XYZ file of C-alpha atoms in Angstrom:
151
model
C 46.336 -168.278 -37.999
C 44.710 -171.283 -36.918
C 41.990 -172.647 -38.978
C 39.538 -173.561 -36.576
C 39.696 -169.872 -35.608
C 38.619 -169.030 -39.049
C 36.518 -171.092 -39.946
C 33.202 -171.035 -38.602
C 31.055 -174.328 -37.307
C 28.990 -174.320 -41.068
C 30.637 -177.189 -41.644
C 29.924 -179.075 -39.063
C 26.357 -178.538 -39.523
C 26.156 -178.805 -43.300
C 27.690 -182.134 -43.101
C 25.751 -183.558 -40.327
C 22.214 -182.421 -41.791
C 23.199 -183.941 -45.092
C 23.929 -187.415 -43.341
C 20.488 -187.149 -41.231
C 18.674 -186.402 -43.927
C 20.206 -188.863 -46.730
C 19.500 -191.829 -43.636
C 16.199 -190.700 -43.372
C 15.296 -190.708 -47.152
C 17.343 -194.111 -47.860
C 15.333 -195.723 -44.266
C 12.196 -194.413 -45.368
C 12.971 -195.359 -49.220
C 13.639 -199.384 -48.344
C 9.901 -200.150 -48.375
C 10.129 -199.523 -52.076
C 13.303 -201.520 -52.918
C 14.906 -198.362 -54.450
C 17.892 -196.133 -53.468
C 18.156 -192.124 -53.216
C 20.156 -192.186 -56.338
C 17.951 -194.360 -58.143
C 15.068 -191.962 -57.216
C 16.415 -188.705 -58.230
C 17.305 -190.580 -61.711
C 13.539 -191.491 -62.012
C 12.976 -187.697 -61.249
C 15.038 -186.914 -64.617
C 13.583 -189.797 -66.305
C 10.015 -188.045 -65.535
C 10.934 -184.768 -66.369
C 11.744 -186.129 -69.901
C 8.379 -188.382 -69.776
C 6.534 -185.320 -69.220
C 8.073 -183.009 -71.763
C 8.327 -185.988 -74.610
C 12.023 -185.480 -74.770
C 14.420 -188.791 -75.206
C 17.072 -188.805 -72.881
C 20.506 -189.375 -73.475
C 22.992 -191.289 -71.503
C 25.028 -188.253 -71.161
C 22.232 -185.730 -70.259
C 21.501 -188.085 -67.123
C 25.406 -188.350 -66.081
C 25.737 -184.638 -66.455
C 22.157 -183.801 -64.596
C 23.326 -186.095 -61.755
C 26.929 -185.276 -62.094
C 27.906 -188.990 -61.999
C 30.178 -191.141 -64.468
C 28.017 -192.599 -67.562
C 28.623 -196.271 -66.736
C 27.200 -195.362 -63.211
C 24.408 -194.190 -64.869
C 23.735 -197.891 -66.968
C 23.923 -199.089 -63.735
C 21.295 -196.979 -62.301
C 19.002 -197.880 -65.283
C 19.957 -201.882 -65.350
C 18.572 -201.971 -61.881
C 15.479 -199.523 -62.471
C 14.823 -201.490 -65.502
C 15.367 -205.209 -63.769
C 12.877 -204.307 -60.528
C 10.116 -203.373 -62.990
C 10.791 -199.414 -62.362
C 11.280 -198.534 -66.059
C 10.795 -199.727 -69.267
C 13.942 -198.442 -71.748
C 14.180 -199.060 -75.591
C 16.389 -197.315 -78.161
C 15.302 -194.295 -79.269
C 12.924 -193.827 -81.309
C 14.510 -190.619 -83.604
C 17.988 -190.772 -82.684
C 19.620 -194.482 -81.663
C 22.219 -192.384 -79.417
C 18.923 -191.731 -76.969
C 16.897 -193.629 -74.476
C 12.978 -193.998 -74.936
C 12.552 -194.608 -71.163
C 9.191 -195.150 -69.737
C 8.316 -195.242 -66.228
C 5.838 -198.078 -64.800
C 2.936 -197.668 -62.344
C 5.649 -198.666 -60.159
C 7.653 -196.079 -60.515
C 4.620 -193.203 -60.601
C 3.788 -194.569 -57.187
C 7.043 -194.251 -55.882
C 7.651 -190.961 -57.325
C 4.355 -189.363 -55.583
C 5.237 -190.677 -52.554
C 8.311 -189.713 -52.421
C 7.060 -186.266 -53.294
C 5.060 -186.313 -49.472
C 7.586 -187.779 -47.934
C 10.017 -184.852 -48.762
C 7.369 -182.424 -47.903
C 6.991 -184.147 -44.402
C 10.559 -184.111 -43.708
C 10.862 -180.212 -44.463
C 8.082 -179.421 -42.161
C 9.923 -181.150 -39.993
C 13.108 -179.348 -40.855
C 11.525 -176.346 -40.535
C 9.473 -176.665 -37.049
C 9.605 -173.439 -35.205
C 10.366 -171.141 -38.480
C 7.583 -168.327 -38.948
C 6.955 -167.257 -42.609
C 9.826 -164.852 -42.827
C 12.288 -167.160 -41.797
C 11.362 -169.596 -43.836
C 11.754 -167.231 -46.574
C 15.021 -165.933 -45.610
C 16.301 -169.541 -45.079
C 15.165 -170.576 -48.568
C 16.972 -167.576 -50.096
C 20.322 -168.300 -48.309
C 19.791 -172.455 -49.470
C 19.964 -170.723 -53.031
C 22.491 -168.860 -52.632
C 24.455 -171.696 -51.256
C 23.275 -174.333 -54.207
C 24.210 -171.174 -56.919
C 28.036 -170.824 -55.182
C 28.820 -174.826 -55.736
C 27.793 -174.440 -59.382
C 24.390 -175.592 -59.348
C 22.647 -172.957 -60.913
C 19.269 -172.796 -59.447
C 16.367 -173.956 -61.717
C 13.661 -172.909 -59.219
């Protein structure tokens, strides 16, 4: 059987929408001097912030299922542009005490409209109920490549 026969054009559109949208977020993120990687690490780095947990090297390789000297990397340059302030932990030497600056809190909240302008955008056209439906499928698809949804 031949495979373009059984496979259906998903691909081609998951692909493409990924690509669109990562351009869009890394255009839109160059006023700020930060990439899309360096933005969802901030994201963890705030979730820990907010709960008073100390992170861990390997909590933020795992979260963002990349390599742990990836991750250093991610910090050096958060830390050297003034995004984050990072000392040893404070109960544990093996964890982070990471901080984020003004900076960084600015970033994050406007990085939190510009996601919400882009999926109104994404979503142009949709009534309610297909909106609902679509989210629904989206987890669905983020469950079956081992995500786990935390929604």
């Amino acid at each position: 059987m031949d495979n373009n026969a059984r496979i259906p054009n998903h691909d081609f559109y998951i692909k493409n929408i990924a690509h669109a949208l990562r351009y869009q977020i890394d255009q839109k993120l160059t006023y700020y001097h930060v990439t899309e990687p360096q933005v969802r690490l901030l994201g963890h780095i705030q979730g820990g912030q907010n709960t008073g947990h100390e992170i861990s090297r390997k909590y933020l390789s795992e979260a963002m299922q990349i390599s742990g000297p990836s991750v250093t990397s991610l910090l050096n340059g958060l830390e050297k542009n003034g995004f984050i302030i990072r000392s040893s932990g404070i109960k544990d030497g093996r964890t982070m005490h990471l901080v984020l600056t003004e900076k960084a809190t600015d970033v994050m909240n406007d990085t939190i409209e510009m996601l919400y302008e882009i999926s109104e955008a994404l979503l142009t056209g949709f009534s309610e109920g297909e909106k609902s439906l679509f989210l629904g499928f989206l987890k669905r698809v983020y469950e079956n490549v081992g995500q786990g949804s935390h929604i």
